[in-house]
mmCIF file of N, CA and C and ligand atoms in Angstrom:
data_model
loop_
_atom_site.group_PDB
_atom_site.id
_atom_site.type_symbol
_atom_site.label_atom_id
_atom_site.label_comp_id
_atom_site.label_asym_id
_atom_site.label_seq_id
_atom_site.Cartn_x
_atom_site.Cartn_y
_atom_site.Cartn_z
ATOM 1 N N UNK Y 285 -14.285 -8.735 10.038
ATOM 2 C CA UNK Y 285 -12.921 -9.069 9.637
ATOM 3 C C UNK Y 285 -12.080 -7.835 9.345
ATOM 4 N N UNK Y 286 -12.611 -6.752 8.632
ATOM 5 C CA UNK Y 286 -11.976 -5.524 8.421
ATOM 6 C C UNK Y 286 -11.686 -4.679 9.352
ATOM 7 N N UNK Y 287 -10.719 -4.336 10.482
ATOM 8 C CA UNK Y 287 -11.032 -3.163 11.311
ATOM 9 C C UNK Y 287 -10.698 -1.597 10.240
ATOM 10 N N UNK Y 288 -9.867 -0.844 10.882
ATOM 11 C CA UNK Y 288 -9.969 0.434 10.437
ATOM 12 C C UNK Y 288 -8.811 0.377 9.120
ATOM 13 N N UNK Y 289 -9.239 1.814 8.340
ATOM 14 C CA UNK Y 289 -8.101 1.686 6.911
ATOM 15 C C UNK Y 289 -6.846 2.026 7.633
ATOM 16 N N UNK Y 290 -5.918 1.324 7.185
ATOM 17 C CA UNK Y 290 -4.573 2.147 7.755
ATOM 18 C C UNK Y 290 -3.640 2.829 6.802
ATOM 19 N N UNK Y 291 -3.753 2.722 5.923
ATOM 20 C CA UNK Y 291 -3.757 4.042 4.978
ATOM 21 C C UNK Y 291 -4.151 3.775 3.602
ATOM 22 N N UNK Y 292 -3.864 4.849 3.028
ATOM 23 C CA UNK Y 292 -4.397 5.052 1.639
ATOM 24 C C UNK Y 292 -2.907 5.147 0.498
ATOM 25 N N UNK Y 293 -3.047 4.376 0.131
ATOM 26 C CA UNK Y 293 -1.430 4.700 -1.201
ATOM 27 C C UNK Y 293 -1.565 5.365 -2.499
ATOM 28 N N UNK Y 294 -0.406 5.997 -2.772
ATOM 29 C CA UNK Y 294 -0.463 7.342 -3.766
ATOM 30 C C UNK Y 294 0.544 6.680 -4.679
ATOM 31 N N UNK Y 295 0.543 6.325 -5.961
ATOM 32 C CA UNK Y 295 1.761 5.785 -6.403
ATOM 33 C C UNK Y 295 2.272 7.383 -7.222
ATOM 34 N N UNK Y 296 3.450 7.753 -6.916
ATOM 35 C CA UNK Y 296 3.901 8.957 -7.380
ATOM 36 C C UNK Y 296 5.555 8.256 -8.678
ATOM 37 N N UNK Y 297 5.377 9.499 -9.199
ATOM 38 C CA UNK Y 297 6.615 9.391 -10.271
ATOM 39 C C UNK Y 297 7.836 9.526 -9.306
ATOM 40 N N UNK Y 298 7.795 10.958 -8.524
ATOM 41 C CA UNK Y 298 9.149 11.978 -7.937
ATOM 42 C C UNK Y 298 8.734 11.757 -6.685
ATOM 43 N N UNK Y 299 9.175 10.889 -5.976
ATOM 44 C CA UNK Y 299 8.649 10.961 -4.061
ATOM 45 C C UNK Y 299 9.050 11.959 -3.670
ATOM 46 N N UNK Y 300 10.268 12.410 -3.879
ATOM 47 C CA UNK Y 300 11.079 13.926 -3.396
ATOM 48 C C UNK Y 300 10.061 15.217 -3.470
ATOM 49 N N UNK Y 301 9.359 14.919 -4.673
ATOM 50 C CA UNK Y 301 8.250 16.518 -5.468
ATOM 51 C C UNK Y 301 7.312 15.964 -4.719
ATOM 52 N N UNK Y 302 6.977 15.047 -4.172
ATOM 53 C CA UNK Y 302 5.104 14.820 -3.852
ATOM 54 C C UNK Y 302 5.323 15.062 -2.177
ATOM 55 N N UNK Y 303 6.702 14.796 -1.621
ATOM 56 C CA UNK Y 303 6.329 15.201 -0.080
ATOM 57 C C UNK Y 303 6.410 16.860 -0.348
ATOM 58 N N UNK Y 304 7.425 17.408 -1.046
ATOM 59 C CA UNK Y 304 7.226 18.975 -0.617
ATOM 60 C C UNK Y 304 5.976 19.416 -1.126
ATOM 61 N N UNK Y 305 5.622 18.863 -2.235
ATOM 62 C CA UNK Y 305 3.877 19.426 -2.607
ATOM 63 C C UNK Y 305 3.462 19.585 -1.455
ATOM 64 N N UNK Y 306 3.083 18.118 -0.783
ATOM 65 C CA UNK Y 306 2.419 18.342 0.352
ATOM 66 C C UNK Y 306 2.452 18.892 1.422
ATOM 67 N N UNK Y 307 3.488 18.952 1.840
ATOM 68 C CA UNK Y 307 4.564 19.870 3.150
ATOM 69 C C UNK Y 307 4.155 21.021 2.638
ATOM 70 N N UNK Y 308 4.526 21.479 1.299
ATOM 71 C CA UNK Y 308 4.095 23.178 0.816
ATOM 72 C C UNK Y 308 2.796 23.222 1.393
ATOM 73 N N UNK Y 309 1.760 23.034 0.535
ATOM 74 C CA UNK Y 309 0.276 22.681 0.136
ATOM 75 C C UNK Y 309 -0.344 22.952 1.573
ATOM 76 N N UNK Y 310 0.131 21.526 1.823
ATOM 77 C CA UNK Y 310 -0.823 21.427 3.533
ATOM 78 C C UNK Y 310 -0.152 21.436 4.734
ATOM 79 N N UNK Y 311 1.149 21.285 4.472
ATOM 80 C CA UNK Y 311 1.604 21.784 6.152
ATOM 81 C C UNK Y 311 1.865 20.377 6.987
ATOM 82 N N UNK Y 312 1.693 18.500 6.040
ATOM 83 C CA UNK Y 312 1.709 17.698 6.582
ATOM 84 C C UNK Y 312 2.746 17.560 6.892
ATOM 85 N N UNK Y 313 2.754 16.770 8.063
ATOM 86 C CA UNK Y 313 4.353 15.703 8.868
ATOM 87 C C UNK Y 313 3.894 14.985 7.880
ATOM 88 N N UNK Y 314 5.204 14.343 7.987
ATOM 89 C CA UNK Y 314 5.705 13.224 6.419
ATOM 90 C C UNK Y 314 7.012 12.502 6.793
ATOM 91 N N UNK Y 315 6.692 11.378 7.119
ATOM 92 C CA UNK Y 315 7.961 10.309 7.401
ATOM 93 C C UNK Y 315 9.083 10.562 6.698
ATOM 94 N N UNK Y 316 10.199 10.255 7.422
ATOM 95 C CA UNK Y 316 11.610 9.804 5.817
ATOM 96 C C UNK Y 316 10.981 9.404 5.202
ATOM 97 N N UNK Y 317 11.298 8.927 4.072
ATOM 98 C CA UNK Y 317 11.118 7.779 2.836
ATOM 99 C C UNK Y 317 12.638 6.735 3.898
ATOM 100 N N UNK Y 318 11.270 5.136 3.231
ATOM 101 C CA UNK Y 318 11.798 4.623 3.653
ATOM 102 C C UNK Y 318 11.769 3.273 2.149
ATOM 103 N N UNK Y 319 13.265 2.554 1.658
ATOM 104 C CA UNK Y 319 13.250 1.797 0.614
ATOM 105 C C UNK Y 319 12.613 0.579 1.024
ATOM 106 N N UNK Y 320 11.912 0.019 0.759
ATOM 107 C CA UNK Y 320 11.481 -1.734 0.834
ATOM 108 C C UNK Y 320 11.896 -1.947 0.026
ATOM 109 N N UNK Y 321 13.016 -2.840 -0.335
ATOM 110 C CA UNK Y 321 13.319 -3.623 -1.441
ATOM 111 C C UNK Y 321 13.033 -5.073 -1.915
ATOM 112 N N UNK Y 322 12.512 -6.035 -0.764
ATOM 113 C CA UNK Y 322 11.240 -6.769 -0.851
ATOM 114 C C UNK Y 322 10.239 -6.568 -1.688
ATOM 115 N N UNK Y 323 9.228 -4.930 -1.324
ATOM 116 C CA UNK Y 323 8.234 -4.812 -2.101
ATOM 117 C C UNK Y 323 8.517 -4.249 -4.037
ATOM 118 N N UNK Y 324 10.041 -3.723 -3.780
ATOM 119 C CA UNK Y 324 9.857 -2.344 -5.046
ATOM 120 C C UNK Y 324 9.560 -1.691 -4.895
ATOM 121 N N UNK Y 325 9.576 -0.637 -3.198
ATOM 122 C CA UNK Y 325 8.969 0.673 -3.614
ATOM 123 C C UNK Y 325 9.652 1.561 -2.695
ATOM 124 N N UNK Y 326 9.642 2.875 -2.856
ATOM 125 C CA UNK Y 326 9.971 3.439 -1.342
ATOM 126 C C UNK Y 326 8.747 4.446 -1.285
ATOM 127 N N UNK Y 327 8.986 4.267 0.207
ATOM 128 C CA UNK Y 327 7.501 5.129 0.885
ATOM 129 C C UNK Y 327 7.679 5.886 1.939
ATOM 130 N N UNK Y 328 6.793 6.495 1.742
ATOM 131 C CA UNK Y 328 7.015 7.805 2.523
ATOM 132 C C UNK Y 328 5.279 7.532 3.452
ATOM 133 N N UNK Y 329 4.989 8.211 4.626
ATOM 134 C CA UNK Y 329 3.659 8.192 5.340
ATOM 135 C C UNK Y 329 3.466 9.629 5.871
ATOM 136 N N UNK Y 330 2.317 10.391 5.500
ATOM 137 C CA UNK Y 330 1.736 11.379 5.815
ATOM 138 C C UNK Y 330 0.820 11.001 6.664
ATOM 139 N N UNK Y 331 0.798 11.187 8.245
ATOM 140 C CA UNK Y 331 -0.209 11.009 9.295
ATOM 141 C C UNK Y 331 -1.201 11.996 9.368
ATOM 142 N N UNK Y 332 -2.190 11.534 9.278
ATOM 143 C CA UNK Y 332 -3.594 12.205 9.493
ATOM 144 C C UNK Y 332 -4.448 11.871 10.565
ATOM 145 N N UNK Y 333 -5.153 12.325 10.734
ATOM 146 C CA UNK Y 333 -5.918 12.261 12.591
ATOM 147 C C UNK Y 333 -6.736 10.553 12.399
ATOM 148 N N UNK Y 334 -6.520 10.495 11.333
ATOM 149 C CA UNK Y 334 -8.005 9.758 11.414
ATOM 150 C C UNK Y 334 -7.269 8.133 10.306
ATOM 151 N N UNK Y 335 -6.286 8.558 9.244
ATOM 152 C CA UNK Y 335 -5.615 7.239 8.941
ATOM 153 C C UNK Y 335 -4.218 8.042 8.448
ATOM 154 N N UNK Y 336 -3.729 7.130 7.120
ATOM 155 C CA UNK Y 336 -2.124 7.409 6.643
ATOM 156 C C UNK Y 336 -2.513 7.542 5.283
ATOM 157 N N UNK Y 337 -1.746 8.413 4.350
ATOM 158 C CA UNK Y 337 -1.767 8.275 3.285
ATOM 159 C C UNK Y 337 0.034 7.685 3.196
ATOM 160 N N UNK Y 338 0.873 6.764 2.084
ATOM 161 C CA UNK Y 338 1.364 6.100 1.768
ATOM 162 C C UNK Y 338 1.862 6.340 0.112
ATOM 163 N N UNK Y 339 3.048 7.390 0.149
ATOM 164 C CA UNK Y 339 3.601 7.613 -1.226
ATOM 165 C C UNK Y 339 4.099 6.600 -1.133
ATOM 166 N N UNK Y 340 4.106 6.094 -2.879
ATOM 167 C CA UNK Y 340 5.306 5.419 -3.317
ATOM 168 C C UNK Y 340 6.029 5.413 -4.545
ATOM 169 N N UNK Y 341 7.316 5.558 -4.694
ATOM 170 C CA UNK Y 341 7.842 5.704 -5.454
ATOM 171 C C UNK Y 341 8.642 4.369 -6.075
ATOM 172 N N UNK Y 342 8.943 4.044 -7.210
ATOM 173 C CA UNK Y 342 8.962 2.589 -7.730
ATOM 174 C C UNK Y 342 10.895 2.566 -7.276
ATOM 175 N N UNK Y 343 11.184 1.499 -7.021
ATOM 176 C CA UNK Y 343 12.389 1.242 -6.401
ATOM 177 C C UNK Y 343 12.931 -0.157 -6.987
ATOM 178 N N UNK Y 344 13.888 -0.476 -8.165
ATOM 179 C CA UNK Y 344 14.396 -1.159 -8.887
ATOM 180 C C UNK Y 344 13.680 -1.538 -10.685
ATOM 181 N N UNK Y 345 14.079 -2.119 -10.905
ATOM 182 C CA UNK Y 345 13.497 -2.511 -12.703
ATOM 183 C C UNK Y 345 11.978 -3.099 -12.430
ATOM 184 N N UNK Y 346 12.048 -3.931 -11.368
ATOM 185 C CA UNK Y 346 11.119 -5.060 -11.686
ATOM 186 C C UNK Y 346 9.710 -4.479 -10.123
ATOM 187 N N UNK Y 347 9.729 -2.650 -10.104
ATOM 188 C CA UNK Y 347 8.966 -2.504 -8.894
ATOM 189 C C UNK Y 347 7.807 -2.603 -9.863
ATOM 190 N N UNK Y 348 6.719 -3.243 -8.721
ATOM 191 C CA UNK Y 348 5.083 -3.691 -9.559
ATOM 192 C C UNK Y 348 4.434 -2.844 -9.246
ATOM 193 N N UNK Y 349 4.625 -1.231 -9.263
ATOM 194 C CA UNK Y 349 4.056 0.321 -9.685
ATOM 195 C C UNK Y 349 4.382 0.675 -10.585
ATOM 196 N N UNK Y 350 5.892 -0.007 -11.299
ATOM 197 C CA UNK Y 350 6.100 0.437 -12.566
ATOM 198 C C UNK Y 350 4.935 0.968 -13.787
ATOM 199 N N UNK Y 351 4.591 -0.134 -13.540
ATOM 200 C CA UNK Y 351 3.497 -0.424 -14.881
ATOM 201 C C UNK Y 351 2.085 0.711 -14.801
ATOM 202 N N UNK Y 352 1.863 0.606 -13.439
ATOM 203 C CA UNK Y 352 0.952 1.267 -12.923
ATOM 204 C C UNK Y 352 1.161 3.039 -13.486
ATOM 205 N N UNK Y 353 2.756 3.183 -13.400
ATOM 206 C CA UNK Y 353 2.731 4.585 -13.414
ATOM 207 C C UNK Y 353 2.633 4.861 -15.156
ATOM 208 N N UNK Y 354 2.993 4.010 -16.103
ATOM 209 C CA UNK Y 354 3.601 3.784 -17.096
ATOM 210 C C UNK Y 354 1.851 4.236 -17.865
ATOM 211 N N UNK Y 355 0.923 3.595 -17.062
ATOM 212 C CA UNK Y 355 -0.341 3.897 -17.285
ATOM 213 C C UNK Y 355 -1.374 5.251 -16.531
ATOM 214 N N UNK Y 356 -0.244 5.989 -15.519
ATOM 215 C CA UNK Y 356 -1.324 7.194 -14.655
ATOM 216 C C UNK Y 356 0.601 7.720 -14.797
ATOM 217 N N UNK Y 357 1.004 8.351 -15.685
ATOM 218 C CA UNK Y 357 2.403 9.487 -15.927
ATOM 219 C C UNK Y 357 2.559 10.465 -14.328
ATOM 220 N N UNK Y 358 1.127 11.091 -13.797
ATOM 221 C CA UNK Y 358 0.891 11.642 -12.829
ATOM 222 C C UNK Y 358 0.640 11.282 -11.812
ATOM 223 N N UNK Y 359 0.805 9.589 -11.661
ATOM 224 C CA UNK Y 359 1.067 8.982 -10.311
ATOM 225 C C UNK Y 359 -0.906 8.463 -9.827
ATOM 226 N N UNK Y 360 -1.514 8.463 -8.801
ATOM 227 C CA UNK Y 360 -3.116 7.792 -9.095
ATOM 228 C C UNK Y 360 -2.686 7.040 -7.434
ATOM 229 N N UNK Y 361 -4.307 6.848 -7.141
ATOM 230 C CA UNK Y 361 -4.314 6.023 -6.345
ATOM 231 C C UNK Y 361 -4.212 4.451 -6.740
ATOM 232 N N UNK Y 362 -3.424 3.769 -5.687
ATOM 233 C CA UNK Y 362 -2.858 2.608 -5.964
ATOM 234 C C UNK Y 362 -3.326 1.037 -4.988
ATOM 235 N N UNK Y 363 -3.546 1.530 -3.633
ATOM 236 C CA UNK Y 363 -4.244 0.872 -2.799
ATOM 237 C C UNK Y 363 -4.195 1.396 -2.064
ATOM 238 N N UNK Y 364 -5.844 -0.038 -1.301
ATOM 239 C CA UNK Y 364 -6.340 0.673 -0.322
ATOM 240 C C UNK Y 364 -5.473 -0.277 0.932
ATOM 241 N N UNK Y 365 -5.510 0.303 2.633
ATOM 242 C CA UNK Y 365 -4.857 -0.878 2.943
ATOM 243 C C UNK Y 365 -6.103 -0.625 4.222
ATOM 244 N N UNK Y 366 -6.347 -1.845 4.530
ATOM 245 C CA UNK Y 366 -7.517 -2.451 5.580
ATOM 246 C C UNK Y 366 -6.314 -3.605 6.609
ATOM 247 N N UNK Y 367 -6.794 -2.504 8.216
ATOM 248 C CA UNK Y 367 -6.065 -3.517 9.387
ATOM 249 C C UNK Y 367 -6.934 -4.796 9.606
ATOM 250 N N UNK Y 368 -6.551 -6.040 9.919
ATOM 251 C CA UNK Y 368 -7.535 -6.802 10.397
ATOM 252 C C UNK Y 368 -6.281 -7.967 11.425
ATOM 253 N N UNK Y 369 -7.700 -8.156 11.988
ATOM 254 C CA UNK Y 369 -6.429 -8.940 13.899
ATOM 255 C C UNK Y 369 -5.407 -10.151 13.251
ATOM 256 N N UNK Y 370 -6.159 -10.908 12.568
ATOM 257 C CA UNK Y 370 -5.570 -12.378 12.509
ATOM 258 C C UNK Y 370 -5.233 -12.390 10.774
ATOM 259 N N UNK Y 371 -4.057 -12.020 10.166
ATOM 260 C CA UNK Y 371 -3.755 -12.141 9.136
ATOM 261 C C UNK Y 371 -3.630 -13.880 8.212
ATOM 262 N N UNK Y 372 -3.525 -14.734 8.927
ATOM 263 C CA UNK Y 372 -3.677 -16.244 8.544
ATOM 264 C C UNK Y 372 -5.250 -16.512 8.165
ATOM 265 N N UNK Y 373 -6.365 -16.292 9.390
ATOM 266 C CA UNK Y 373 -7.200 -16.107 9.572
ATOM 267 C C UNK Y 373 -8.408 -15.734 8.147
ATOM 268 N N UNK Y 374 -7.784 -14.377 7.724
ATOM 269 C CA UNK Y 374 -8.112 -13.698 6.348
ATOM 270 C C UNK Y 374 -7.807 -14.460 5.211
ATOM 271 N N UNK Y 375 -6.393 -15.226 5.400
ATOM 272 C CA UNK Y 375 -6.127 -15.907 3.863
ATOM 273 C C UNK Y 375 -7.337 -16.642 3.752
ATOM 274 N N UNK Y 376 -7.110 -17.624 5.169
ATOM 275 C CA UNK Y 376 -8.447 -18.516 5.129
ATOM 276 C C UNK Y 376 -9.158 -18.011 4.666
ATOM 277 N N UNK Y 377 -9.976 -17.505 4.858
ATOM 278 C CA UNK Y 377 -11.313 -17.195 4.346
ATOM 279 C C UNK Y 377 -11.050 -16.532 2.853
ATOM 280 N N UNK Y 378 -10.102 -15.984 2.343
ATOM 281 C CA UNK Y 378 -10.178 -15.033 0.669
ATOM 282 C C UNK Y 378 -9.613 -16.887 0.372
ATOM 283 N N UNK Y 379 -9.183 -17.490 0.750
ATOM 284 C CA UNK Y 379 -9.181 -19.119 -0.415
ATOM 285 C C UNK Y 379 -11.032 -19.350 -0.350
ATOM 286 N N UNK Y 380 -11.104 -19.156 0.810
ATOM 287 C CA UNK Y 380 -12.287 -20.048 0.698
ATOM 288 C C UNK Y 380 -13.511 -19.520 -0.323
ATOM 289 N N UNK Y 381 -13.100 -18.200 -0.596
ATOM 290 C CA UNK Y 381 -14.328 -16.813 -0.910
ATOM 291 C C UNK Y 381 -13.679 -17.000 -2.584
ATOM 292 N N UNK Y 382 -12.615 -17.720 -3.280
ATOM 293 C CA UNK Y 382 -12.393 -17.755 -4.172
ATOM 294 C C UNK Y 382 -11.653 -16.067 -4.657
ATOM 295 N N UNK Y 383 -10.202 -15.859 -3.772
ATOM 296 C CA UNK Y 383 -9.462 -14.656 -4.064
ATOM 297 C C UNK Y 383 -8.424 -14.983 -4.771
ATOM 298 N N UNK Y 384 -7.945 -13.935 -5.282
ATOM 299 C CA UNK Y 384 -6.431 -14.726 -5.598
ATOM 300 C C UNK Y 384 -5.833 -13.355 -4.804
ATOM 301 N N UNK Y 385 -4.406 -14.346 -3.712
ATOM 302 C CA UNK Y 385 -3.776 -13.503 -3.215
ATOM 303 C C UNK Y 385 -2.425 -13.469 -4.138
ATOM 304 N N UNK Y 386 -1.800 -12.205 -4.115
ATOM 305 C CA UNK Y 386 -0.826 -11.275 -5.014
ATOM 306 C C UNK Y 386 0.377 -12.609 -4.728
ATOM 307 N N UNK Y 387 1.647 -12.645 -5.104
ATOM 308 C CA UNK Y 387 2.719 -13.665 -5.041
ATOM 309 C C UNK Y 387 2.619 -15.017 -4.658
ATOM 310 N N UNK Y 388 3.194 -15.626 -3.334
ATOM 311 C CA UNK Y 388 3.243 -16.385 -3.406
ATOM 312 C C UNK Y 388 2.064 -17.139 -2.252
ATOM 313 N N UNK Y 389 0.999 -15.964 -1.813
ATOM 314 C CA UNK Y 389 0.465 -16.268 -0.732
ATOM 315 C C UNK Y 389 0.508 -16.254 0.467
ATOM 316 N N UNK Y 390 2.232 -15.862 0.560
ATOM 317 C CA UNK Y 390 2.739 -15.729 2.091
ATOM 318 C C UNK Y 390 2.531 -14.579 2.267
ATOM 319 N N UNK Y 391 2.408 -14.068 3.705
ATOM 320 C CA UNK Y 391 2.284 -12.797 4.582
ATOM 321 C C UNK Y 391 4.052 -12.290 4.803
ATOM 322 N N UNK Y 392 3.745 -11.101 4.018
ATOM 323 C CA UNK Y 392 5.351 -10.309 3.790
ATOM 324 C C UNK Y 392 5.290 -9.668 5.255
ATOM 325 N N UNK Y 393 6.459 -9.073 5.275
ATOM 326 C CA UNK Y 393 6.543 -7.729 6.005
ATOM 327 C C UNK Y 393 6.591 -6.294 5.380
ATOM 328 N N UNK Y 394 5.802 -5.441 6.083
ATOM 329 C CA UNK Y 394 5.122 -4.150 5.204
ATOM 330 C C UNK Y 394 5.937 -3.265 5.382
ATOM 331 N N UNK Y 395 5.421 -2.402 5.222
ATOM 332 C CA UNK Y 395 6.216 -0.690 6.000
ATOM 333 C C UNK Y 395 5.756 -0.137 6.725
ATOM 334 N N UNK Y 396 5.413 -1.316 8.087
ATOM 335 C CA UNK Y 396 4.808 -1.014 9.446
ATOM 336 C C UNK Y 396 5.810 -2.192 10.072
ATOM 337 N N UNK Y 397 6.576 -3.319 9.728
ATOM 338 C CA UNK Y 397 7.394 -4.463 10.016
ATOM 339 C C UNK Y 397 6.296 -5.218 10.651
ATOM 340 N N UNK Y 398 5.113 -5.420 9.687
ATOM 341 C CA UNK Y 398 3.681 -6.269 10.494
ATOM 342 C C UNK Y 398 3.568 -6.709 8.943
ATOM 343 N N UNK Y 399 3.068 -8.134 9.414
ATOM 344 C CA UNK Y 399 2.886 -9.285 8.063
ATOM 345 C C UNK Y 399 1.654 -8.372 7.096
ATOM 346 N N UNK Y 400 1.933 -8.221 6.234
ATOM 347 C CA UNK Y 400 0.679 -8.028 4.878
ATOM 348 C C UNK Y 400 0.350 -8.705 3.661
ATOM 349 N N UNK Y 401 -0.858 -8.636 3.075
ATOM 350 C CA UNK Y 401 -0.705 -9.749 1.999
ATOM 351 C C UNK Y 401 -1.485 -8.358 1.224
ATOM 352 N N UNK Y 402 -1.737 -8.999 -0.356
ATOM 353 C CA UNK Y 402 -2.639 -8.094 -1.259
ATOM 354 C C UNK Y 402 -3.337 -8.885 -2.463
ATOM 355 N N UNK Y 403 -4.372 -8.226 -2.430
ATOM 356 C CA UNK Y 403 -5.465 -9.161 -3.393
ATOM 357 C C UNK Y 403 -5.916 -8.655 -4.474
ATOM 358 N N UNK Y 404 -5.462 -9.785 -5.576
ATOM 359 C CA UNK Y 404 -5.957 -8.701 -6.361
ATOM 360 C C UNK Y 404 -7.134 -8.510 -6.920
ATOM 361 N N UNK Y 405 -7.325 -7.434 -7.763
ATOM 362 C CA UNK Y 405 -8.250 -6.082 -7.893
ATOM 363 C C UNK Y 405 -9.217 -6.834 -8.443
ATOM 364 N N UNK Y 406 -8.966 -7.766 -9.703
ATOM 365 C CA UNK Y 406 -10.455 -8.252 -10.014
ATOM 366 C C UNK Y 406 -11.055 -8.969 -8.809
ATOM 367 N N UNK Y 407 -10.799 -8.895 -7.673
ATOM 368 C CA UNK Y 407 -11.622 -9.805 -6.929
ATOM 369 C C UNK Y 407 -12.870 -8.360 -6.078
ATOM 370 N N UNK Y 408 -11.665 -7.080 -6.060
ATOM 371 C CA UNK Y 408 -13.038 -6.595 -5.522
ATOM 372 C C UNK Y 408 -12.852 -4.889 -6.322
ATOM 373 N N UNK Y 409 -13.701 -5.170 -7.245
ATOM 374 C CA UNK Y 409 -13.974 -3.931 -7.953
ATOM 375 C C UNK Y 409 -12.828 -3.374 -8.760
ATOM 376 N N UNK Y 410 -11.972 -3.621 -9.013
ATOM 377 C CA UNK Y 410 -10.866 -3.097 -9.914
ATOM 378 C C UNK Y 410 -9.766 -2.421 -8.742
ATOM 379 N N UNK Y 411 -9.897 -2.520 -7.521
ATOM 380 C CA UNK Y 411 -9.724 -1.850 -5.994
ATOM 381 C C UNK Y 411 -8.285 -2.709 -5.674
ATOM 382 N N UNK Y 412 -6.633 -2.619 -5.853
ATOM 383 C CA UNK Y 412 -5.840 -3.308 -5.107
ATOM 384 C C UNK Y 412 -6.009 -3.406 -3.554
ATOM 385 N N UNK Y 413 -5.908 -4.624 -2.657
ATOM 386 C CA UNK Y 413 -6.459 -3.939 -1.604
ATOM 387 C C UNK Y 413 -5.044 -5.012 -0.805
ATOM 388 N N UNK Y 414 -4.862 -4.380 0.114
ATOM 389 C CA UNK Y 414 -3.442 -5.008 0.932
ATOM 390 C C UNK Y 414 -4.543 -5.341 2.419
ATOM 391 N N UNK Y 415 -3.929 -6.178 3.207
ATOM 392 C CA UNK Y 415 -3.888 -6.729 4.514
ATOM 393 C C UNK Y 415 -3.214 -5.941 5.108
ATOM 394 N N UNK Y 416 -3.362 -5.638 6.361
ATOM 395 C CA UNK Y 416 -1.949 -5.731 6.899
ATOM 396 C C UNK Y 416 -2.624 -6.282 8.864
ATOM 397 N N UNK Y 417 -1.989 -6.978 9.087
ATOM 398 C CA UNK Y 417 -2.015 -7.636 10.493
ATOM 399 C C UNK Y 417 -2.035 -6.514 11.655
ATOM 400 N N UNK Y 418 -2.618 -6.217 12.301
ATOM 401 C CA UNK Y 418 -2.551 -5.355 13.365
ATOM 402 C C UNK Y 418 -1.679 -5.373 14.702
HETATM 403 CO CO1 LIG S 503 0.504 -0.033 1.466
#
């Protein structure tokens, strides 16, 4: 059911300070930042040979990293995100496996414009973990 990670998320305080860190640092390409205002966040994607890492910076009152950052001041990993073919497919089975999926259950659109869902953490290891449809 899992194919490959498609990236890794960084929840940051300053999106502006964490791409030039990295641009300084390592020399990465690094997307615009782009706002989802759907999710609450804006994000930025650092491509790597092999997956994405995924800043985000909290975007209105009510973004659900707020809290997250409120508890890691220095920003922390936030989720993981796993591609898989048939995103309907997956709900099925996390109802059936006893998950609870994040809102309302429906498959959003991500910051790839491909349906994603996210589960939460007590279901697998304290680990937020997102969908996203391939
Ligand atoms: Co993500």
């Amino acid at each position: 059911m899992l194919e490959k990670v498609n990236h890794i998320a960084i929840a940051v305080p300053d999106l502006s300070k964490a791409i030039l860190n990295y641009k300084n640092t390592f020399n990465c390409k690094i997307s615009k930042p782009l706002k989802l205002l759907d999710h609450g966040v804006t994000t930025a994607f650092i491509s790597l040979q092999n997956t994405n890492i995924e800043l985000l910076e909290p975007l209105g009152k009510n973004s659900p990293i707020r809290r997250f950052l409120e508890r890691n001041n220095n920003g922390g990993i936030h989720h993981i995100c796993y591609e898989v073919k048939d995103i309907n497919l997956s709900i099925k089975n996390l109802i059936k496996n006893n998950c609870k999926i994040l809102g309302d259950g429906i498959p959003r659109e991500g910051a790839h414009g491909k349906p994603v869902i996210f589960i939460h953490p007590s279901n697998f290891n304290g680990t937020l973990i997102e969908l996203e449809q391939t």
